[in-house]
Amino acid sequence: MIEDKNQQRTPLSSLGEFALIDHLTKNFKIQQKTTVKGIGDDAAVLSFGDKKVVVSTDLLVEGVHFDLSYMPLKHLGYKAVMVNLSDVYAMNAMATQITVSIAVSNRFPLEALEELYAGIEAAANIYNIDVVGGDTTSSTSGLLISVTAIGKVNKDDVVFRKGAKPNDLLVVTGDLGGAYMGLQVLEREKEVFKVNPNNQPDLDKYTYIIERQLKPEARKDIVKLLKDLKVKPTSMIDISDGLSSEIIHLCKHSDVGCDLYENKIPLDPQVISTCEEFNIDSTTIALNGGEDYELLMTISQKDFPKIKANPNLTVIGYMTEKNAGMHLVTRADEKIPLKAQGWNSLSDSE
Ligand code: ADP
Ligand code: MG
C-alpha cells in the first residue's frame, strides 16, 4: 500500500454509525423522479404508478452481529430475514421478496449452509415472501450475510420517521429488553461452558428472552392490525438499536420533542426477573438494549379510542414541541433528558 504521510486518518469511532452514514452520503442527490425517499429512513421508497415499492438492506457479520457458538445457523438464517422485514413493516408496507447474499470461509461445510438456508426458507414460508436472488462468494474469515428486502404499499399508506406532531401519542408494540437480556444469559452460559464443558445449563426460566434473541419475529401482524383498526401512524420506526435511540430518530426527523413515561414501558416478567438477577436496571435495558424488532410509532390523539383496548399496542408517552426537548419522566416523576446509548456497532466500547 502506498502511504501518504499527509493523509488524515480519522478513526471511525469518532463519528459513530449515523454521523458516518451522513458524512459519506451527504453529497448524494436524488436524480430519479421515482425515488420518493432515499437514504435516512428504515427503507427507501420508490414510486411506480399508484404503488410504492420499499427497499431495505442489512448486513450481518460473524463476530460482530452474531456468535455461532450459541446461535444455531438455522436461527441465524431466520433472524437475518427478520431484521430486514422489520424495516419494511416499519414503513407500513408488506414485504414481498428478498435477495440473500453470503460470503463464507472454507471452515463451513455444505451441511452448515443447508442449516442456514433452512432458516431462510422457514422465514420466507411463514412471512409469505419469495427469495428471488442473491450472491455467493468466499471470505477469508467467517460468515457474512446480507439480505435485501422489497415490499409494497399503497401510495397513501406509507409511513416515514418524519410526520409526528406535538400531542401525538407515542406507541410501542410488544415488550422491550428481552433480546438483550437473552443475549446476556447466552453469553454467561458460554463462559460457564468454557470452564466446565460438562455443565448442562438449565435455561428453562429464560425461554422467552432467549427466543427473543435467537428467533425474533418481525411485526407483520401490526401492519395488518393498523389497517384493520383504520389507524395510519403519523410516523414509525422499528426498534433495532433500543427505544431511546429510535425515539430520538422520530423526534429529529419530525422536529418535535417527547415525554416518555418510565412506568409505561412494557416489560415481560422474565425481563424484570433476569434484570434483578444480573443486577441491572430494567429501564436502562429497555432504553438501550436493542434487537427487539418491535415497532415504535406515533398516532394522532383522535385515534386513541381505536387502539386503547389492544394488548399489542402500549402508549408510552406523547410528543411535544421541539423546544420542550426529549425527556424520560421517571417513576419518581423526575424529568431527565433522553440519551441514545443504543449499541452502536462502530463505537470503541462494546
Ligand atoms: P436501520 O437500523 O433501520 O437498518 P440504518 O441506521 O442502518 O437503518 O440506516 C439508516 C439509513 O442510512 C437507511 O436509509 C440506510 O439505507 C442508509 N445507509 C446505511 N448505510 C449506508 C451506506 N453505507 N451507504 C448508503 N446508505 C446507507
Ligand atoms: Mg430500521
mmCIF file of C-alpha atoms and ligand atoms in Angstrom:
data_model
loop_
_atom_site.group_PDB
_atom_site.id
_atom_site.type_symbol
_atom_site.label_atom_id
_atom_site.label_comp_id
_atom_site.label_asym_id
_atom_site.label_seq_id
_atom_site.Cartn_x
_atom_site.Cartn_y
_atom_site.Cartn_z
ATOM 1 C CA MET A 1 0.000 0.000 0.000
ATOM 2 C CA ILE A 2 1.262 3.491 -0.816
ATOM 3 C CA GLU A 3 1.460 5.648 2.250
ATOM 4 C CA ASP A 4 0.649 9.290 2.132
ATOM 5 C CA LYS A 5 2.176 10.978 5.165
ATOM 6 C CA ASN A 6 -0.142 13.972 4.809
ATOM 7 C CA GLN A 7 -3.234 11.899 4.637
ATOM 8 C CA GLN A 8 -5.586 12.397 7.563
ATOM 9 C CA ARG A 9 -6.631 9.307 9.415
ATOM 10 C CA THR A 10 -9.869 9.901 11.284
ATOM 11 C CA PRO A 11 -10.950 6.975 13.445
ATOM 12 C CA LEU A 12 -14.489 5.844 12.568
ATOM 13 C CA SER A 13 -15.281 5.684 16.277
ATOM 14 C CA SER A 14 -15.016 9.486 16.418
ATOM 15 C CA LEU A 15 -18.159 9.747 14.267
ATOM 16 C CA GLY A 16 -20.375 6.813 15.192
ATOM 17 C CA GLU A 17 -22.641 4.999 12.787
ATOM 18 C CA PHE A 18 -25.180 7.715 11.997
ATOM 19 C CA ALA A 19 -22.673 10.528 11.534
ATOM 20 C CA LEU A 20 -20.604 8.240 9.318
ATOM 21 C CA ILE A 21 -23.526 7.430 7.004
ATOM 22 C CA ASP A 22 -24.369 11.105 6.894
ATOM 23 C CA HIS A 23 -20.790 12.106 6.122
ATOM 24 C CA LEU A 24 -20.377 9.565 3.323
ATOM 25 C CA THR A 25 -23.691 10.263 1.625
ATOM 26 C CA LYS A 26 -24.298 13.973 2.218
ATOM 27 C CA ASN A 27 -23.497 14.980 -1.363
ATOM 28 C CA PHE A 28 -25.714 12.385 -2.989
ATOM 29 C CA LYS A 29 -28.595 13.951 -4.868
ATOM 30 C CA ILE A 30 -31.828 12.312 -5.895
ATOM 31 C CA GLN A 31 -31.828 12.180 -9.695
ATOM 32 C CA GLN A 32 -34.774 9.925 -10.377
ATOM 33 C CA LYS A 33 -38.391 11.018 -10.124
ATOM 34 C CA THR A 34 -39.245 7.512 -8.943
ATOM 35 C CA THR A 35 -37.169 7.979 -5.763
ATOM 36 C CA VAL A 36 -39.584 9.272 -3.132
ATOM 37 C CA LYS A 37 -37.312 8.652 -0.134
ATOM 38 C CA GLY A 38 -33.607 7.860 -0.414
ATOM 39 C CA ILE A 39 -31.200 7.450 2.471
ATOM 40 C CA GLY A 40 -32.411 8.158 6.003
ATOM 41 C CA ASP A 41 -35.430 6.030 6.819
ATOM 42 C CA ASP A 42 -35.951 2.345 7.636
ATOM 43 C CA ALA A 43 -36.272 1.656 3.915
ATOM 44 C CA ALA A 44 -36.047 3.579 0.645
ATOM 45 C CA VAL A 45 -39.383 4.364 -1.024
ATOM 46 C CA LEU A 46 -39.763 4.226 -4.803
ATOM 47 C CA SER A 47 -42.892 5.230 -6.659
ATOM 48 C CA PHE A 48 -44.281 3.321 -9.608
ATOM 49 C CA GLY A 49 -47.810 4.359 -10.542
ATOM 50 C CA ASP A 50 -50.097 4.262 -7.519
ATOM 51 C CA LYS A 51 -47.948 1.608 -5.832
ATOM 52 C CA LYS A 52 -44.931 2.418 -3.791
ATOM 53 C CA VAL A 53 -42.074 -0.030 -3.533
ATOM 54 C CA VAL A 54 -39.872 -0.082 -0.425
ATOM 55 C CA VAL A 55 -36.330 -1.470 -0.321
ATOM 56 C CA SER A 56 -34.163 -2.172 2.698
ATOM 57 C CA THR A 57 -30.842 -3.931 3.178
ATOM 58 C CA ASP A 58 -28.856 -5.175 6.180
ATOM 59 C CA LEU A 59 -25.522 -6.891 6.634
ATOM 60 C CA LEU A 60 -24.752 -9.345 9.444
ATOM 61 C CA VAL A 61 -21.133 -10.184 10.210
ATOM 62 C CA GLU A 62 -19.868 -13.106 12.273
ATOM 63 C CA GLY A 63 -18.192 -11.932 15.462
ATOM 64 C CA VAL A 64 -19.944 -8.543 15.244
ATOM 65 C CA HIS A 65 -23.654 -9.329 14.940
ATOM 66 C CA PHE A 66 -23.705 -12.997 15.809
ATOM 67 C CA ASP A 67 -21.671 -15.640 17.611
ATOM 68 C CA LEU A 68 -22.067 -19.125 16.172
ATOM 69 C CA SER A 69 -21.105 -20.724 19.486
ATOM 70 C CA TYR A 70 -24.635 -20.098 20.714
ATOM 71 C CA MET A 71 -26.514 -19.024 17.596
ATOM 72 C CA PRO A 72 -27.631 -22.072 15.610
ATOM 73 C CA LEU A 73 -27.238 -21.454 11.862
ATOM 74 C CA LYS A 74 -30.895 -22.123 11.228
ATOM 75 C CA HIS A 75 -31.832 -19.371 13.665
ATOM 76 C CA LEU A 76 -29.275 -17.079 12.109
ATOM 77 C CA GLY A 77 -30.857 -17.533 8.674
ATOM 78 C CA TYR A 78 -34.265 -16.810 10.147
ATOM 79 C CA LYS A 79 -33.065 -13.754 12.035
ATOM 80 C CA ALA A 80 -31.214 -12.295 9.024
ATOM 81 C CA VAL A 81 -34.539 -12.249 7.186
ATOM 82 C CA MET A 82 -36.462 -10.824 10.174
ATOM 83 C CA VAL A 83 -34.064 -7.908 10.593
ATOM 84 C CA ASN A 84 -34.892 -6.805 7.057
ATOM 85 C CA LEU A 85 -38.606 -7.494 7.040
ATOM 86 C CA SER A 86 -38.824 -5.394 10.184
ATOM 87 C CA ASP A 87 -37.547 -2.349 8.261
ATOM 88 C CA VAL A 88 -40.153 -2.937 5.538
ATOM 89 C CA TYR A 89 -43.006 -3.200 8.070
ATOM 90 C CA ALA A 90 -41.697 -0.016 9.721
ATOM 91 C CA MET A 91 -42.742 1.788 6.517
ATOM 92 C CA ASN A 92 -46.275 0.347 6.937
ATOM 93 C CA ALA A 93 -45.550 -1.806 3.871
ATOM 94 C CA MET A 94 -45.913 -5.522 3.155
ATOM 95 C CA ALA A 95 -42.724 -7.428 2.323
ATOM 96 C CA THR A 96 -42.882 -9.363 -0.939
ATOM 97 C CA GLN A 97 -39.384 -10.508 -1.974
ATOM 98 C CA ILE A 98 -35.861 -10.794 -0.595
ATOM 99 C CA THR A 99 -32.412 -11.409 -2.016
ATOM 100 C CA VAL A 100 -29.776 -13.166 0.087
ATOM 101 C CA SER A 101 -26.020 -12.745 -0.349
ATOM 102 C CA ILE A 102 -23.415 -14.680 1.593
ATOM 103 C CA ALA A 103 -19.641 -14.725 1.931
ATOM 104 C CA VAL A 104 -18.330 -17.939 3.517
ATOM 105 C CA SER A 105 -14.925 -19.228 4.572
ATOM 106 C CA ASN A 106 -13.879 -22.823 3.909
ATOM 107 C CA ARG A 107 -14.496 -23.518 7.602
ATOM 108 C CA PHE A 108 -18.149 -24.121 6.700
ATOM 109 C CA PRO A 109 -19.228 -27.446 5.198
ATOM 110 C CA LEU A 110 -22.246 -27.804 2.927
ATOM 111 C CA GLU A 111 -24.325 -29.068 5.860
ATOM 112 C CA ALA A 112 -23.795 -25.793 7.718
ATOM 113 C CA LEU A 113 -25.082 -23.741 4.798
ATOM 114 C CA GLU A 114 -28.024 -26.106 4.421
ATOM 115 C CA GLU A 115 -28.949 -25.250 8.018
ATOM 116 C CA LEU A 116 -28.626 -21.523 7.331
ATOM 117 C CA TYR A 117 -30.884 -21.856 4.311
ATOM 118 C CA ALA A 118 -33.416 -23.966 6.208
ATOM 119 C CA GLY A 119 -33.879 -20.918 8.461
ATOM 120 C CA ILE A 120 -34.179 -18.577 5.489
ATOM 121 C CA GLU A 121 -36.727 -20.909 3.892
ATOM 122 C CA ALA A 122 -38.786 -21.118 7.086
ATOM 123 C CA ALA A 123 -38.860 -17.318 7.332
ATOM 124 C CA ALA A 124 -39.864 -16.983 3.667
ATOM 125 C CA ASN A 125 -42.687 -19.508 4.093
ATOM 126 C CA ILE A 126 -44.049 -18.078 7.319
ATOM 127 C CA TYR A 127 -43.878 -14.458 6.113
ATOM 128 C CA ASN A 128 -45.080 -15.278 2.606
ATOM 129 C CA ILE A 129 -42.153 -13.803 0.692
ATOM 130 C CA ASP A 130 -40.115 -15.096 -2.244
ATOM 131 C CA VAL A 131 -36.341 -15.453 -2.298
ATOM 132 C CA VAL A 132 -35.561 -14.068 -5.752
ATOM 133 C CA GLY A 133 -31.754 -13.892 -5.913
ATOM 134 C CA GLY A 134 -28.534 -13.007 -4.185
ATOM 135 C CA ASP A 135 -24.820 -13.591 -4.463
ATOM 136 C CA THR A 136 -22.344 -16.154 -3.129
ATOM 137 C CA THR A 137 -18.670 -15.562 -2.612
ATOM 138 C CA SER A 138 -15.788 -16.689 -0.429
ATOM 139 C CA SER A 139 -14.497 -14.937 2.665
ATOM 140 C CA THR A 140 -11.113 -15.237 4.352
ATOM 141 C CA SER A 141 -12.626 -15.196 7.786
ATOM 142 C CA GLY A 142 -16.071 -16.138 8.920
ATOM 143 C CA LEU A 143 -19.539 -15.695 7.581
ATOM 144 C CA LEU A 144 -21.272 -12.597 6.248
ATOM 145 C CA ILE A 145 -24.941 -12.442 5.304
ATOM 146 C CA SER A 146 -26.619 -9.581 3.540
ATOM 147 C CA VAL A 147 -30.354 -9.577 2.943
ATOM 148 C CA THR A 148 -32.239 -7.045 0.828
ATOM 149 C CA ALA A 149 -35.988 -6.884 1.268
ATOM 150 C CA ILE A 150 -38.526 -5.445 -1.141
ATOM 151 C CA GLY A 151 -42.063 -4.544 -0.179
ATOM 152 C CA LYS A 152 -45.113 -2.740 -1.488
ATOM 153 C CA VAL A 153 -47.544 -0.236 -0.090
ATOM 154 C CA ASN A 154 -50.419 1.849 -1.470
ATOM 155 C CA LYS A 155 -49.248 5.344 -2.178
ATOM 156 C CA ASP A 156 -51.245 6.979 0.632
ATOM 157 C CA ASP A 157 -50.354 4.408 3.276
ATOM 158 C CA VAL A 158 -46.581 4.791 3.522
ATOM 159 C CA VAL A 159 -45.327 5.997 6.921
ATOM 160 C CA PHE A 160 -41.957 7.677 7.473
ATOM 161 C CA ARG A 161 -39.836 8.540 10.504
ATOM 162 C CA LYS A 162 -40.932 12.072 9.768
ATOM 163 C CA GLY A 163 -44.512 13.156 10.430
ATOM 164 C CA ALA A 164 -45.015 13.089 14.202
ATOM 165 C CA LYS A 165 -46.812 16.173 15.580
ATOM 166 C CA PRO A 166 -46.879 17.656 19.099
ATOM 167 C CA ASN A 167 -49.574 15.913 21.214
ATOM 168 C CA ASP A 168 -49.413 12.723 19.127
ATOM 169 C CA LEU A 169 -49.263 9.601 21.280
ATOM 170 C CA LEU A 170 -46.072 7.566 21.342
ATOM 171 C CA VAL A 171 -46.971 3.895 20.971
ATOM 172 C CA VAL A 172 -44.858 0.746 21.063
ATOM 173 C CA THR A 173 -45.718 -2.846 20.166
ATOM 174 C CA GLY A 174 -44.930 -5.916 22.273
ATOM 175 C CA ASP A 175 -42.408 -5.607 25.091
ATOM 176 C CA LEU A 176 -38.818 -4.430 25.288
ATOM 177 C CA GLY A 177 -35.422 -5.544 26.554
ATOM 178 C CA GLY A 178 -35.961 -9.285 26.069
ATOM 179 C CA ALA A 179 -33.483 -9.784 23.218
ATOM 180 C CA TYR A 180 -30.701 -8.039 25.124
ATOM 181 C CA MET A 181 -31.283 -9.980 28.344
ATOM 182 C CA GLY A 182 -31.453 -13.213 26.322
ATOM 183 C CA LEU A 183 -28.029 -12.360 24.957
ATOM 184 C CA GLN A 184 -26.690 -11.740 28.481
ATOM 185 C CA VAL A 185 -27.869 -15.188 29.561
ATOM 186 C CA LEU A 186 -26.374 -16.864 26.466
ATOM 187 C CA GLU A 187 -23.039 -15.110 26.965
ATOM 188 C CA ARG A 188 -22.932 -16.090 30.604
ATOM 189 C CA GLU A 189 -23.632 -19.742 29.736
ATOM 190 C CA LYS A 190 -20.888 -19.628 27.107
ATOM 191 C CA GLU A 191 -18.374 -18.561 29.775
ATOM 192 C CA VAL A 192 -19.601 -21.276 32.146
ATOM 193 C CA PHE A 193 -19.274 -23.831 29.338
ATOM 194 C CA LYS A 194 -15.680 -22.756 28.642
ATOM 195 C CA VAL A 195 -14.774 -23.540 32.257
ATOM 196 C CA ASN A 196 -16.831 -26.705 32.566
ATOM 197 C CA PRO A 197 -17.992 -28.259 29.270
ATOM 198 C CA ASN A 198 -19.920 -30.981 31.129
ATOM 199 C CA ASN A 199 -22.155 -28.482 32.820
ATOM 200 C CA GLN A 200 -25.614 -28.680 31.221
ATOM 201 C CA PRO A 201 -27.218 -25.250 31.575
ATOM 202 C CA ASP A 202 -30.776 -25.071 32.835
ATOM 203 C CA LEU A 203 -32.289 -22.392 30.658
ATOM 204 C CA ASP A 204 -35.956 -23.126 31.372
ATOM 205 C CA LYS A 205 -36.608 -19.917 33.196
ATOM 206 C CA TYR A 206 -35.127 -17.883 30.337
ATOM 207 C CA THR A 207 -37.005 -19.425 27.394
ATOM 208 C CA TYR A 208 -38.876 -16.262 26.413
ATOM 209 C CA ILE A 209 -35.874 -13.932 26.430
ATOM 210 C CA ILE A 210 -33.596 -16.453 24.703
ATOM 211 C CA GLU A 211 -36.196 -16.852 21.997
ATOM 212 C CA ARG A 212 -36.360 -13.060 21.655
ATOM 213 C CA GLN A 213 -32.607 -13.103 20.957
ATOM 214 C CA LEU A 214 -32.360 -16.213 18.785
ATOM 215 C CA LYS A 215 -35.686 -16.169 16.973
ATOM 216 C CA PRO A 216 -37.113 -12.662 16.744
ATOM 217 C CA GLU A 217 -40.302 -12.108 14.777
ATOM 218 C CA ALA A 218 -40.848 -9.030 12.611
ATOM 219 C CA ARG A 219 -44.214 -7.366 13.267
ATOM 220 C CA LYS A 220 -46.037 -8.082 10.018
ATOM 221 C CA ASP A 221 -49.154 -8.604 12.149
ATOM 222 C CA ILE A 222 -49.043 -4.975 13.276
ATOM 223 C CA VAL A 223 -49.200 -3.609 9.711
ATOM 224 C CA LYS A 224 -52.350 -5.672 9.222
ATOM 225 C CA LEU A 225 -53.732 -4.712 12.634
ATOM 226 C CA LEU A 226 -53.291 -0.989 11.930
ATOM 227 C CA LYS A 227 -55.081 -1.401 8.628
ATOM 228 C CA ASP A 228 -57.957 -3.277 10.320
ATOM 229 C CA LEU A 229 -58.209 -0.612 13.033
ATOM 230 C CA LYS A 230 -58.076 2.094 10.343
ATOM 231 C CA VAL A 231 -55.146 3.769 12.058
ATOM 232 C CA LYS A 232 -52.368 5.312 9.990
ATOM 233 C CA PRO A 233 -49.463 6.249 12.287
ATOM 234 C CA THR A 234 -48.081 9.743 11.778
ATOM 235 C CA SER A 235 -44.538 8.324 11.979
ATOM 236 C CA MET A 236 -42.966 4.911 12.557
ATOM 237 C CA ILE A 237 -39.596 3.161 13.006
ATOM 238 C CA ASP A 238 -38.557 -0.325 14.047
ATOM 239 C CA ILE A 239 -36.644 -0.881 17.261
ATOM 240 C CA SER A 240 -33.302 -2.324 16.288
ATOM 241 C CA ASP A 241 -30.997 -0.188 18.446
ATOM 242 C CA GLY A 242 -33.015 0.404 21.621
ATOM 243 C CA LEU A 243 -36.039 2.535 22.464
ATOM 244 C CA SER A 244 -34.263 5.795 23.260
ATOM 245 C CA SER A 245 -32.219 5.859 20.064
ATOM 246 C CA GLU A 246 -35.367 5.201 17.992
ATOM 247 C CA ILE A 247 -37.403 7.853 19.833
ATOM 248 C CA ILE A 248 -34.643 10.332 19.111
ATOM 249 C CA HIS A 249 -34.763 9.391 15.403
ATOM 250 C CA LEU A 250 -38.531 10.040 15.286
ATOM 251 C CA CYS A 251 -38.134 13.358 17.128
ATOM 252 C CA LYS A 252 -35.266 14.587 14.952
ATOM 253 C CA HIS A 253 -36.905 13.603 11.673
ATOM 254 C CA SER A 254 -40.251 15.079 12.765
ATOM 255 C CA ASP A 255 -38.940 18.223 14.504
ATOM 256 C CA VAL A 256 -40.730 17.508 17.754
ATOM 257 C CA GLY A 257 -39.872 16.749 21.355
ATOM 258 C CA CYS A 258 -41.166 13.949 23.525
ATOM 259 C CA ASP A 259 -42.097 12.874 27.051
ATOM 260 C CA LEU A 260 -41.582 9.160 27.599
ATOM 261 C CA TYR A 261 -43.052 7.672 30.814
ATOM 262 C CA GLU A 262 -40.823 5.148 32.535
ATOM 263 C CA ASN A 263 -43.752 3.422 34.236
ATOM 264 C CA LYS A 264 -45.470 2.803 30.885
ATOM 265 C CA ILE A 265 -42.590 0.937 29.197
ATOM 266 C CA PRO A 266 -43.819 -2.628 28.576
ATOM 267 C CA LEU A 267 -41.556 -5.280 30.133
ATOM 268 C CA ASP A 268 -42.042 -9.036 30.260
ATOM 269 C CA PRO A 269 -41.815 -10.523 33.793
ATOM 270 C CA GLN A 270 -38.840 -12.610 32.592
ATOM 271 C CA VAL A 271 -37.004 -9.421 31.616
ATOM 272 C CA ILE A 272 -37.680 -7.948 35.048
ATOM 273 C CA SER A 273 -36.562 -11.070 36.950
ATOM 274 C CA THR A 274 -33.434 -11.534 34.798
ATOM 275 C CA CYS A 275 -32.509 -7.873 35.232
ATOM 276 C CA GLU A 276 -32.791 -8.362 39.004
ATOM 277 C CA GLU A 277 -30.592 -11.445 38.779
ATOM 278 C CA PHE A 278 -27.947 -9.572 36.749
ATOM 279 C CA ASN A 279 -28.381 -6.525 38.941
ATOM 280 C CA ILE A 280 -29.153 -4.188 36.065
ATOM 281 C CA ASP A 281 -31.906 -1.642 35.793
ATOM 282 C CA SER A 282 -34.700 -2.861 33.518
ATOM 283 C CA THR A 283 -35.463 0.651 32.233
ATOM 284 C CA THR A 284 -31.849 1.036 31.109
ATOM 285 C CA ILE A 285 -32.161 -2.254 29.242
ATOM 286 C CA ALA A 286 -35.431 -1.298 27.552
ATOM 287 C CA LEU A 287 -33.985 2.084 26.557
ATOM 288 C CA ASN A 288 -30.655 0.831 25.252
ATOM 289 C CA GLY A 289 -30.868 -2.921 24.730
ATOM 290 C CA GLY A 290 -31.725 -3.231 21.068
ATOM 291 C CA GLU A 291 -32.660 -6.089 18.741
ATOM 292 C CA ASP A 292 -36.265 -6.271 19.906
ATOM 293 C CA TYR A 293 -37.621 -5.604 16.387
ATOM 294 C CA GLU A 294 -40.813 -4.126 17.766
ATOM 295 C CA LEU A 295 -42.420 -1.125 16.063
ATOM 296 C CA LEU A 296 -42.424 2.352 17.582
ATOM 297 C CA MET A 297 -44.972 4.795 16.191
ATOM 298 C CA THR A 298 -46.805 7.994 16.849
ATOM 299 C CA ILE A 299 -50.545 8.256 16.375
ATOM 300 C CA SER A 300 -52.933 11.137 16.449
ATOM 301 C CA GLN A 301 -54.929 11.595 19.711
ATOM 302 C CA LYS A 302 -58.156 11.146 17.756
ATOM 303 C CA ASP A 303 -57.142 7.539 17.032
ATOM 304 C CA PHE A 304 -56.681 6.671 20.715
ATOM 305 C CA PRO A 305 -60.130 5.051 21.115
ATOM 306 C CA LYS A 306 -59.276 2.667 18.255
ATOM 307 C CA ILE A 307 -56.107 1.373 19.894
ATOM 308 C CA LYS A 308 -56.730 1.684 23.624
ATOM 309 C CA ALA A 309 -58.063 -1.828 24.228
ATOM 310 C CA ASN A 310 -55.430 -3.547 22.116
ATOM 311 C CA PRO A 311 -52.917 -5.652 24.066
ATOM 312 C CA ASN A 312 -50.345 -5.366 21.246
ATOM 313 C CA LEU A 313 -50.125 -1.578 21.492
ATOM 314 C CA THR A 314 -48.931 0.366 24.534
ATOM 315 C CA VAL A 315 -48.998 4.148 24.859
ATOM 316 C CA ILE A 316 -45.681 5.118 26.467
ATOM 317 C CA GLY A 317 -45.712 8.885 26.123
ATOM 318 C CA TYR A 318 -46.564 11.759 23.866
ATOM 319 C CA MET A 319 -44.839 14.155 21.531
ATOM 320 C CA THR A 320 -44.208 17.777 22.476
ATOM 321 C CA GLU A 321 -42.973 20.952 20.805
ATOM 322 C CA LYS A 322 -39.382 20.603 19.673
ATOM 323 C CA ASN A 323 -38.100 23.253 22.085
ATOM 324 C CA ALA A 324 -39.506 21.286 25.039
ATOM 325 C CA GLY A 325 -36.803 18.677 24.364
ATOM 326 C CA MET A 326 -36.788 14.898 24.670
ATOM 327 C CA HIS A 327 -37.326 13.531 28.174
ATOM 328 C CA LEU A 328 -37.835 10.452 30.237
ATOM 329 C CA VAL A 329 -40.328 11.021 33.042
ATOM 330 C CA THR A 330 -39.166 8.655 35.786
ATOM 331 C CA ARG A 331 -41.268 6.742 38.310
ATOM 332 C CA ALA A 332 -40.196 9.373 40.838
ATOM 333 C CA ASP A 333 -41.713 11.975 38.485
ATOM 334 C CA GLU A 334 -38.353 13.463 37.592
ATOM 335 C CA LYS A 335 -37.701 14.614 34.043
ATOM 336 C CA ILE A 336 -34.349 13.568 32.647
ATOM 337 C CA PRO A 337 -33.063 14.136 29.104
ATOM 338 C CA LEU A 338 -33.261 11.115 26.793
ATOM 339 C CA LYS A 339 -29.881 9.976 25.550
ATOM 340 C CA ALA A 340 -29.087 7.447 22.875
ATOM 341 C CA GLN A 341 -26.610 4.970 24.225
ATOM 342 C CA GLY A 342 -28.056 2.399 21.857
ATOM 343 C CA TRP A 343 -25.474 -0.113 20.942
ATOM 344 C CA ASN A 344 -23.551 1.378 18.166
ATOM 345 C CA SER A 345 -21.598 -1.118 16.121
ATOM 346 C CA LEU A 346 -18.800 1.365 15.395
ATOM 347 C CA SER A 347 -18.169 2.670 18.889
ATOM 348 C CA ASP A 348 -15.000 1.807 20.807
ATOM 349 C CA SER A 349 -16.792 0.367 23.784
ATOM 350 C CA GLU A 350 -18.861 -2.780 23.200
HETATM 351 P P1 ADP B 1 -31.737 0.523 10.194
HETATM 352 O O1 ADP B 1 -31.163 0.471 11.582
HETATM 353 O O2 ADP B 1 -33.196 0.792 10.154
HETATM 354 O O3 ADP B 1 -31.345 -0.671 9.345
HETATM 355 P P2 ADP B 1 -29.563 2.235 9.413
HETATM 356 O O4 ADP B 1 -29.244 3.045 10.611
HETATM 357 O O5 ADP B 1 -28.717 1.061 9.096
HETATM 358 O O6 ADP B 1 -31.098 1.810 9.492
HETATM 359 O O7 ADP B 1 -29.565 3.166 8.146
HETATM 360 C C1 ADP B 1 -30.146 4.455 8.113
HETATM 361 C C2 ADP B 1 -30.229 4.914 6.663
HETATM 362 O O8 ADP B 1 -28.921 5.028 6.082
HETATM 363 C C3 ADP B 1 -31.007 3.980 5.744
HETATM 364 O O9 ADP B 1 -31.697 4.779 4.803
HETATM 365 C C4 ADP B 1 -29.909 3.193 5.047
HETATM 366 O O10 ADP B 1 -30.327 2.706 3.793
HETATM 367 C C5 ADP B 1 -28.815 4.220 4.902
HETATM 368 N N1 ADP B 1 -27.461 3.639 4.855
HETATM 369 C C6 ADP B 1 -26.851 2.873 5.798
HETATM 370 N N2 ADP B 1 -25.600 2.560 5.443
HETATM 371 C C7 ADP B 1 -25.383 3.132 4.233
HETATM 372 C C8 ADP B 1 -24.277 3.180 3.333
HETATM 373 N N3 ADP B 1 -23.120 2.548 3.618
HETATM 374 N N4 ADP B 1 -24.401 3.863 2.176
HETATM 375 C C9 ADP B 1 -25.576 4.478 1.895
HETATM 376 N N5 ADP B 1 -26.650 4.487 2.696
HETATM 377 C C10 ADP B 1 -26.570 3.830 3.860
HETATM 378 MG MG MG B 2 -34.881 0.237 10.972
#
